[in-house]
Short mmCIF file of C-alpha atoms and ligand atoms in Angstrom, two decimals:
data_model
loop_
_atom_site.label_atom_id
_atom_site.label_comp_id
_atom_site.label_asym_id
_atom_site.label_seq_id
_atom_site.Cartn_x
_atom_site.Cartn_y
_atom_site.Cartn_z
CA MET A 14 0.00 0.00 0.00
CA GLU A 15 1.36 3.41 -0.99
CA SER A 16 2.30 5.62 1.96
CA ILE A 17 1.37 9.25 1.84
CA ASN A 18 2.84 10.04 5.24
CA PRO A 19 5.43 12.58 4.06
CA PHE A 20 8.08 11.52 6.59
CA GLU A 21 7.75 7.85 5.56
CA ILE A 22 8.27 9.08 1.99
CA VAL A 23 11.41 10.98 3.05
CA LYS A 24 12.80 7.83 4.67
CA GLN A 25 12.11 5.80 1.52
CA GLN A 26 13.84 8.48 -0.56
CA ILE A 27 16.87 8.43 1.75
CA ASP A 28 17.07 4.61 1.58
CA LYS A 29 17.02 4.77 -2.21
CA CYS A 30 19.73 7.44 -2.20
CA ALA A 31 21.84 5.42 0.27
CA GLU A 32 21.60 2.42 -2.04
CA ILE A 33 22.75 4.46 -5.07
CA MET A 34 25.60 6.08 -3.10
CA HIS A 35 26.54 2.95 -1.07
CA LEU A 36 26.27 4.95 2.16
CA ASP A 37 27.36 3.56 5.50
CA PRO A 38 24.37 2.59 7.73
CA SER A 39 25.42 5.11 10.43
CA ILE A 40 25.23 7.91 7.87
CA THR A 41 21.85 6.73 6.63
CA SER A 42 20.56 6.59 10.18
CA MET A 43 21.75 10.17 10.84
CA LEU A 44 20.10 11.38 7.64
CA LYS A 45 16.80 9.80 8.72
CA SER A 46 16.69 11.47 12.15
CA PRO A 47 15.93 15.11 13.00
CA VAL A 48 18.64 16.44 15.32
CA ARG A 49 16.19 18.48 17.40
CA GLU A 50 12.46 19.11 17.65
CA LEU A 51 10.21 21.18 19.84
CA HIS A 52 6.48 20.59 20.49
CA VAL A 53 4.59 23.48 22.07
CA SER A 54 1.06 24.28 23.31
CA MET A 55 0.11 27.93 23.03
CA PRO A 56 -2.84 29.57 24.79
CA VAL A 57 -4.18 32.42 22.65
CA ARG A 58 -6.89 34.91 23.63
CA MET A 59 -9.60 34.99 20.96
CA ASP A 60 -11.59 38.11 20.04
CA ASP A 61 -14.67 36.87 21.94
CA GLY A 62 -12.67 36.68 25.19
CA SER A 63 -12.24 32.89 25.23
CA VAL A 64 -8.84 31.18 25.24
CA LYS A 65 -7.94 28.61 22.60
CA VAL A 66 -4.91 26.34 22.88
CA PHE A 67 -2.96 25.78 19.66
CA GLN A 68 -0.31 23.11 19.03
CA GLY A 69 2.91 24.00 17.24
CA PHE A 70 6.24 22.47 16.23
CA ARG A 71 9.73 23.48 15.18
CA VAL A 72 11.97 20.78 13.76
CA GLN A 73 15.66 21.47 13.16
CA TYR A 74 16.44 18.52 10.97
CA ASN A 75 20.17 18.85 10.33
CA ASP A 76 22.53 21.72 11.16
CA ALA A 77 25.79 20.18 9.92
CA ARG A 78 26.05 22.83 7.16
CA GLY A 79 25.19 25.76 9.42
CA ILE A 80 22.34 27.93 10.73
CA THR A 81 19.06 26.09 10.14
CA LYS A 82 16.56 27.61 7.72
CA GLY A 83 12.98 26.93 6.77
CA GLY A 84 9.46 28.29 6.79
CA ILE A 85 6.58 28.11 9.24
CA ARG A 86 3.25 26.70 8.03
CA PHE A 87 -0.14 27.53 9.52
CA HIS A 88 -2.35 24.64 8.45
CA PRO A 89 -5.39 22.82 9.90
CA GLU A 90 -3.96 19.42 8.94
CA GLU A 91 -0.41 20.02 10.16
CA THR A 92 1.27 17.00 11.76
CA ILE A 93 4.71 16.46 13.26
CA ASP A 94 5.56 14.04 10.45
CA THR A 95 4.70 16.63 7.80
CA VAL A 96 6.94 19.15 9.55
CA ARG A 97 9.76 16.59 9.84
CA ALA A 98 9.52 15.80 6.13
CA LEU A 99 9.46 19.45 5.17
CA ALA A 100 12.45 20.12 7.45
CA ALA A 101 14.40 17.28 5.80
CA TRP A 102 13.61 18.66 2.34
CA MET A 103 14.96 22.05 3.53
CA VAL A 104 18.29 20.35 4.35
CA TRP A 105 18.57 18.92 0.83
CA LYS A 106 17.31 22.16 -0.73
CA CYS A 107 19.95 24.32 0.94
CA ALA A 108 22.69 21.79 0.17
CA LEU A 109 21.68 21.37 -3.47
CA LEU A 110 21.80 25.15 -3.99
CA ASP A 111 25.08 25.19 -2.05
CA LEU A 112 23.78 27.66 0.55
CA PRO A 113 25.82 27.55 3.78
CA LEU A 114 22.75 26.55 5.81
CA GLY A 115 21.08 23.59 7.49
CA GLY A 116 17.36 22.82 7.27
CA ALA A 117 14.37 23.29 9.60
CA LYS A 118 10.60 23.74 9.45
CA GLY A 119 7.87 24.97 11.75
CA GLY A 120 4.16 24.37 11.86
CA VAL A 121 1.07 25.40 13.79
CA ILE A 122 -2.19 23.44 13.66
CA CYS A 123 -4.74 26.16 12.89
CA ASN A 124 -7.01 27.42 10.16
CA PRO A 125 -5.94 31.00 9.39
CA LYS A 126 -9.08 31.50 7.28
CA GLU A 127 -11.12 31.26 10.50
CA LEU A 128 -8.95 33.68 12.51
CA SER A 129 -9.28 37.45 12.61
CA SER A 130 -6.21 39.53 11.92
CA TYR A 131 -5.84 40.28 15.68
CA GLU A 132 -6.08 36.57 16.53
CA LEU A 133 -3.50 35.77 13.85
CA GLU A 134 -1.16 38.37 15.30
CA ARG A 135 -1.53 37.00 18.85
CA LEU A 136 -0.95 33.44 17.59
CA SER A 137 2.15 34.51 15.62
CA ARG A 138 3.60 36.26 18.67
CA ALA A 139 2.73 33.30 20.92
CA TYR A 140 4.61 30.97 18.59
CA VAL A 141 7.75 33.11 18.80
CA ARG A 142 7.53 33.25 22.61
CA SER A 143 7.21 29.46 22.72
CA VAL A 144 10.19 28.69 20.49
CA PHE A 145 12.31 31.77 21.30
CA GLN A 146 15.31 29.89 22.63
CA PHE A 147 15.49 27.75 19.52
CA LEU A 148 15.57 30.71 17.12
CA GLY A 149 18.09 33.45 16.35
CA PRO A 150 19.88 35.07 13.41
CA GLU A 151 22.85 32.79 14.11
CA ARG A 152 20.86 29.72 15.13
CA ASP A 153 17.61 29.09 13.26
CA VAL A 154 15.91 31.53 10.85
CA PRO A 155 12.26 30.92 9.84
CA ALA A 156 10.40 32.28 6.81
CA PRO A 157 6.92 32.18 5.23
CA ASP A 158 5.35 28.98 3.96
CA VAL A 159 1.77 27.79 3.40
CA TYR A 160 -0.70 30.41 4.82
CA THR A 161 1.99 32.59 6.43
CA THR A 162 2.73 36.04 5.01
CA PRO A 163 5.24 38.94 5.14
CA GLN A 164 2.94 40.60 7.73
CA ILE A 165 3.19 37.50 9.95
CA MET A 166 7.00 37.59 9.53
CA ALA A 167 6.93 41.25 10.65
CA TRP A 168 4.98 40.41 13.85
CA MET A 169 7.30 37.49 14.58
CA MET A 170 10.40 39.62 14.07
CA ASP A 171 8.92 42.28 16.36
CA GLU A 172 8.10 39.80 19.12
CA TYR A 173 11.58 38.27 18.93
CA SER A 174 13.19 41.74 19.07
CA ILE A 175 11.09 42.70 22.11
CA ILE A 176 12.21 39.61 24.03
CA ALA A 177 15.85 40.00 22.89
CA GLN A 178 15.65 43.71 23.80
CA LYS A 179 17.37 44.76 20.58
CA PRO A 180 16.37 44.97 16.91
CA GLN A 181 16.84 41.51 15.42
CA PHE A 182 15.73 41.90 11.81
CA GLY A 183 17.83 38.92 10.76
CA VAL A 184 15.85 36.42 12.88
CA ILE A 185 13.36 35.82 10.08
CA THR A 186 13.21 36.23 6.30
CA GLY A 187 10.38 37.00 3.90
CA LYS A 188 9.75 40.26 5.79
CA PRO A 189 8.20 43.28 4.05
CA PRO A 190 11.02 45.18 2.23
CA ALA A 191 10.48 48.24 4.48
CA LEU A 192 11.51 46.07 7.43
CA GLY A 193 14.67 44.52 6.04
CA GLY A 194 12.99 42.12 3.64
CA SER A 195 14.77 41.43 0.34
CA LEU A 196 13.43 42.82 -2.90
CA GLY A 197 12.42 39.91 -5.10
CA ARG A 198 11.51 37.60 -2.18
CA GLY A 199 7.76 37.81 -2.90
CA ASP A 200 7.88 35.87 -6.17
CA ALA A 201 11.23 34.14 -5.60
CA THR A 202 9.84 30.60 -5.28
CA ALA A 203 7.99 30.84 -8.59
CA ARG A 204 10.79 32.74 -10.32
CA GLY A 205 13.36 30.12 -9.33
CA GLY A 206 11.03 27.48 -10.80
CA MET A 207 10.83 29.52 -14.02
CA TYR A 208 14.60 29.42 -14.44
CA CYS A 209 14.43 25.62 -14.10
CA ILE A 210 11.55 25.37 -16.60
CA ARG A 211 13.48 27.58 -19.05
CA GLU A 212 16.54 25.31 -18.81
CA ALA A 213 14.43 22.14 -19.03
CA ALA A 214 12.74 23.45 -22.18
CA LYS A 215 16.18 23.97 -23.75
CA VAL A 216 17.23 20.43 -22.84
CA LEU A 217 13.98 18.92 -24.19
CA GLY A 218 13.64 21.19 -27.23
CA ILE A 219 10.31 22.73 -26.17
CA ASP A 220 9.41 26.22 -27.44
CA LEU A 221 7.91 27.86 -24.33
CA SER A 222 6.32 30.69 -26.34
CA LYS A 223 4.00 28.05 -27.84
CA ALA A 224 3.66 25.96 -24.69
CA THR A 225 0.51 25.27 -22.67
CA VAL A 226 0.66 25.34 -18.86
CA ALA A 227 -1.65 24.08 -16.08
CA VAL A 228 -1.15 25.35 -12.52
CA HIS A 229 -2.40 23.29 -9.56
CA GLY A 230 -2.80 25.66 -6.58
CA TYR A 231 -3.21 29.43 -6.70
CA GLY A 232 -1.53 30.76 -3.58
CA ASN A 233 1.69 32.77 -3.69
CA ALA A 234 3.64 30.18 -5.71
CA GLY A 235 0.82 29.27 -8.11
CA TYR A 236 -0.23 32.82 -8.94
CA HIS A 237 3.31 34.05 -9.55
CA ALA A 238 4.09 30.92 -11.60
CA ALA A 239 1.11 31.57 -13.89
CA ARG A 240 2.02 35.26 -14.18
CA LEU A 241 5.70 34.63 -14.89
CA CYS A 242 5.07 31.80 -17.42
CA SER A 243 2.94 34.22 -19.32
CA ASP A 244 5.17 37.33 -18.89
CA LEU A 245 8.63 35.78 -19.26
CA PHE A 246 7.89 33.09 -21.87
CA GLY A 247 4.57 34.01 -23.48
CA SER A 248 3.19 30.56 -22.58
CA ARG A 249 -0.58 29.98 -22.50
CA ILE A 250 -2.12 29.19 -19.10
CA VAL A 251 -4.92 26.75 -19.95
CA ALA A 252 -5.99 25.78 -16.44
CA VAL A 253 -5.66 26.89 -12.82
CA CYS A 254 -7.21 25.56 -9.63
CA ASP A 255 -7.30 25.84 -5.84
CA SER A 256 -8.70 23.74 -3.00
CA MET A 257 -12.30 24.50 -4.11
CA GLY A 258 -11.92 23.55 -7.81
CA GLY A 259 -10.59 25.11 -10.98
CA ALA A 260 -11.04 26.92 -14.27
CA SER A 261 -9.90 25.90 -17.76
CA SER A 262 -9.87 27.56 -21.16
CA ALA A 263 -8.16 26.35 -24.34
CA ASP A 264 -7.79 30.02 -25.39
CA GLY A 265 -5.82 30.83 -22.24
CA ILE A 266 -6.57 32.36 -18.84
CA ASP A 267 -5.32 35.78 -17.80
CA PRO A 268 -3.40 35.17 -14.52
CA GLU A 269 -4.50 38.59 -13.21
CA ALA A 270 -8.18 37.82 -13.90
CA ALA A 271 -7.76 34.54 -11.97
CA ARG A 272 -6.16 36.43 -9.09
CA GLU A 273 -8.94 39.02 -8.99
CA CYS A 274 -11.53 36.24 -9.05
CA LYS A 275 -9.79 34.52 -6.12
CA LEU A 276 -9.48 37.77 -4.16
CA SER A 277 -13.16 38.59 -4.54
CA THR A 278 -14.72 35.10 -4.27
CA SER A 279 -11.98 33.08 -2.44
CA THR A 280 -11.64 30.71 -5.41
CA VAL A 281 -10.51 30.68 -9.03
CA CYS A 282 -13.66 28.74 -10.02
CA GLY A 283 -15.73 31.05 -12.18
CA VAL A 284 -13.03 33.18 -13.86
CA PRO A 285 -14.94 34.85 -16.78
CA ASP A 286 -14.90 32.86 -20.06
CA THR A 287 -13.65 29.63 -18.51
CA GLU A 288 -15.10 26.21 -17.82
CA LEU A 289 -15.14 24.52 -14.43
CA ILE A 290 -12.61 21.74 -13.94
CA SER A 291 -11.66 19.66 -10.90
CA GLY A 292 -8.16 19.74 -9.46
CA ASP A 293 -7.80 16.02 -10.24
CA ASP A 294 -8.71 16.52 -13.89
CA LEU A 295 -6.27 19.40 -14.17
CA LEU A 296 -3.40 17.07 -13.23
CA GLU A 297 -4.27 14.80 -16.16
CA MET A 298 -4.54 17.49 -18.85
CA ASP A 299 -2.58 17.25 -22.09
CA VAL A 300 -0.25 20.22 -21.51
CA ASP A 301 3.44 20.92 -22.00
CA VAL A 302 4.06 22.05 -18.44
CA LEU A 303 2.21 20.99 -15.29
CA ILE A 304 3.01 22.98 -12.15
CA PRO A 305 1.86 21.41 -8.86
CA ALA A 306 1.97 24.45 -6.58
CA ALA A 307 -0.24 23.46 -3.66
CA ILE A 308 0.39 20.63 -1.20
CA GLU A 309 1.93 17.18 -0.73
CA GLY A 310 0.74 13.92 -2.22
CA VAL A 311 -1.29 14.98 -5.28
CA ILE A 312 0.45 12.79 -7.89
CA THR A 313 0.23 9.21 -6.65
CA SER A 314 0.22 5.68 -8.12
CA ARG A 315 -3.52 6.27 -8.70
CA ASN A 316 -3.17 9.04 -11.27
CA ALA A 317 0.52 9.09 -12.34
CA ARG A 318 -0.15 6.99 -15.46
CA LYS A 319 -2.64 9.60 -16.61
CA VAL A 320 -0.22 12.55 -16.33
CA ARG A 321 0.38 13.69 -19.91
CA ALA A 322 2.53 16.79 -19.32
CA LYS A 323 6.06 16.81 -20.78
CA ILE A 324 7.46 18.72 -17.80
CA VAL A 325 6.22 18.48 -14.20
CA ALA A 326 7.68 21.46 -12.32
CA GLU A 327 7.11 20.87 -8.60
CA LEU A 328 6.71 24.23 -6.88
CA ALA A 329 4.90 22.54 -4.00
CA ASN A 330 6.85 20.49 -1.47
CA GLY A 331 6.30 16.72 -1.84
CA PRO A 332 3.53 16.66 -4.48
CA THR A 333 4.65 13.29 -5.95
CA THR A 334 4.88 9.95 -4.11
CA PRO A 335 7.83 7.57 -4.77
CA GLU A 336 5.57 5.11 -6.65
CA ALA A 337 4.34 7.92 -8.87
CA ASP A 338 7.95 9.03 -9.42
CA ASP A 339 8.81 5.63 -10.89
CA ILE A 340 5.77 5.73 -13.19
CA LEU A 341 6.52 9.26 -14.43
CA TYR A 342 10.15 8.30 -15.07
CA GLU A 343 9.11 5.19 -17.05
CA ASN A 344 6.73 7.33 -19.10
CA GLY A 345 9.45 9.84 -19.95
CA VAL A 346 7.91 12.75 -18.03
CA HIS A 347 10.63 15.25 -17.09
CA VAL A 348 10.14 15.98 -13.37
CA ILE A 349 11.86 19.01 -11.87
CA PRO A 350 11.82 17.81 -8.25
CA ASP A 351 10.50 20.00 -5.45
CA PHE A 352 13.67 20.76 -3.55
CA LEU A 353 15.27 21.94 -6.80
CA CYS A 354 12.27 23.59 -8.45
CA ASN A 355 11.05 25.56 -5.41
CA ALA A 356 14.49 26.42 -3.99
CA GLY A 357 14.21 30.01 -5.24
CA GLY A 358 12.36 30.95 -2.05
CA VAL A 359 15.07 29.89 0.36
CA THR A 360 17.80 31.14 -1.99
CA VAL A 361 16.42 34.67 -1.84
CA SER A 362 15.86 34.17 1.91
CA TYR A 363 19.57 33.46 2.15
CA PHE A 364 20.23 36.67 0.17
CA GLU A 365 18.00 38.44 2.71
CA MET A 366 20.08 37.04 5.58
CA VAL A 367 23.26 38.30 3.91
CA GLN A 368 21.72 41.76 3.36
CA ASN A 369 20.58 41.85 7.01
CA PHE A 370 24.01 40.82 8.32
CA TYR A 371 25.68 43.52 6.20
CA LEU A 372 22.91 46.15 6.64
CA TYR A 373 23.18 46.63 2.89
CA PRO A 374 20.10 46.15 0.68
CA TRP A 375 20.53 44.89 -2.90
CA THR A 376 18.62 45.97 -6.00
CA GLU A 377 15.92 43.70 -7.38
CA ALA A 378 17.96 43.23 -10.59
CA ASP A 379 20.88 41.99 -8.47
CA VAL A 380 18.64 39.49 -6.69
CA HIS A 381 17.21 38.17 -9.98
CA GLU A 382 20.64 37.79 -11.56
CA ARG A 383 22.14 35.93 -8.60
CA LEU A 384 19.04 33.73 -8.27
CA ASP A 385 19.21 32.85 -11.97
CA LYS A 386 22.87 31.81 -11.66
CA LYS A 387 22.22 29.60 -8.63
CA MET A 388 19.10 27.92 -10.05
CA THR A 389 20.60 27.36 -13.50
CA ALA A 390 23.74 25.78 -12.05
CA ALA A 391 21.73 23.54 -9.71
CA TYR A 392 19.34 22.44 -12.49
CA HIS A 393 22.18 21.40 -14.81
CA SER A 394 24.06 19.58 -12.08
CA VAL A 395 20.92 17.52 -11.43
CA VAL A 396 20.25 16.77 -15.12
CA ASN A 397 23.88 15.73 -15.61
CA THR A 398 23.80 13.47 -12.53
CA SER A 399 20.52 11.93 -13.67
CA ARG A 400 22.11 11.02 -17.03
CA GLU A 401 25.44 9.94 -15.59
CA TYR A 402 23.87 7.50 -13.08
CA GLY A 403 20.77 6.58 -15.15
CA ILE A 404 18.49 7.65 -12.28
CA ASN A 405 15.44 9.91 -12.14
CA MET A 406 15.73 13.63 -11.47
CA ARG A 407 14.67 13.38 -7.81
CA GLN A 408 17.23 10.67 -7.06
CA ALA A 409 19.85 12.75 -8.87
CA ALA A 410 18.96 15.80 -6.76
CA TYR A 411 19.26 13.62 -3.64
CA VAL A 412 22.71 12.37 -4.68
CA ARG A 413 24.01 15.93 -5.24
CA ALA A 414 22.50 17.27 -1.99
CA VAL A 415 23.31 14.32 0.26
CA GLU A 416 26.94 14.17 -0.85
CA ARG A 417 27.36 17.78 0.35
CA VAL A 418 25.69 17.06 3.71
CA VAL A 419 27.71 13.87 4.22
CA GLU A 420 30.95 15.69 3.37
CA VAL A 421 30.45 18.20 6.20
CA MET A 422 29.24 15.56 8.65
CA ARG A 423 32.46 13.64 7.96
CA LEU A 424 34.64 16.75 8.30
CA ARG A 425 32.96 17.55 11.61
CA GLY A 426 33.59 14.00 12.82
CA TRP A 427 29.91 13.10 13.17
CA VAL A 428 30.08 10.01 10.99
N1 LIG B 514 9.08 27.93 2.96
C1 LIG B 514 9.95 28.02 1.82
C2 LIG B 514 10.45 26.66 1.39
O1 LIG B 514 9.83 25.64 1.63
C3 LIG B 514 11.08 29.01 2.06
C4 LIG B 514 11.94 28.72 3.24
C5 LIG B 514 12.87 29.86 3.59
O2 LIG B 514 12.86 30.85 2.88
O3 LIG B 514 13.60 29.72 4.57
O4 LIG B 514 11.43 26.53 0.72
#
């Protein structure tokens, strides 16, 4: 039976990587265990005067390569295993992009759509108070993730600075630019994915100006992906969706019209001049590029055979199960794996850390140019490894990332 517990998937991926790289069992065991994790309960005063207790986590998965880095998710279905998996993927992501950082992730079980802005602020501050000793600009630096925003980063930075009794802008990234955030961080995840798609199209001989694109998920990553595919390449967005359903049109969907529809009605269903489509059907559309940009576990052994896209660019974390990976590989689908494709976010977060340390903001053009260089180099190193070893793109990304993590663990005398 196929597991969709994300941490079980991570362990399977590590086992596969260990087999390819002939890793020592002690190394494999270290790679499969988070070095540190914190579980917290947070009482938060609600607007009606009652107190609600929220559960939260911070997992620092591996800090061999340095300060740990990774977002905080606010999600009703958050579990410790999801956070562990996401923290592990942060380790590989930072290593693959050769950022001098380890990996972490945080999560709070909550539904932000049901919280007022004041409740969200109190919850964000409560989280920082609960995990304060774990965080710090030279220890562990969070960032936005699913349902967390630059405004939430600003509150968290403020709370941390109050407790530390000094301005600590560098404790968190993804802040608003007025508060030490980096220019270009807002669309960095999608933009990094675009650089990968551009390089993949060159490798596969696809003309992106004539390409069709379907985007699964229309949050920060999905919206910017649709916008940038259309602006940078002139590709046609033929379908978009969110958790409530989707919209399709063979003539193309204007990404801004889809965004306005979502802002006013909370869903992209019903964009003018489009037909309704389910999220599941979107994944099986005959398009050149499919961009899963929502959550884990959407391409499984159940639907992988029906995926007809030439390129699957994973902006979401963990959208494809290992069984589905094998099927896509057999069918010749070119998968740009999550911790490569969506690494633009943490790469610009790293740029933000550097700017904060130096108190010297960069221009947006500088950020884009440096991001392009990093993503392009990482993409080609993965494609080359995939060809050299005859393994799929995800396994190739694992080999490149894990060899960097193992090298430092050896140098430090851990293994
Ligand atoms: N949450 C994003 C990710 O999964 C960004 C993490 C960061 O910027 O630290 O990559």
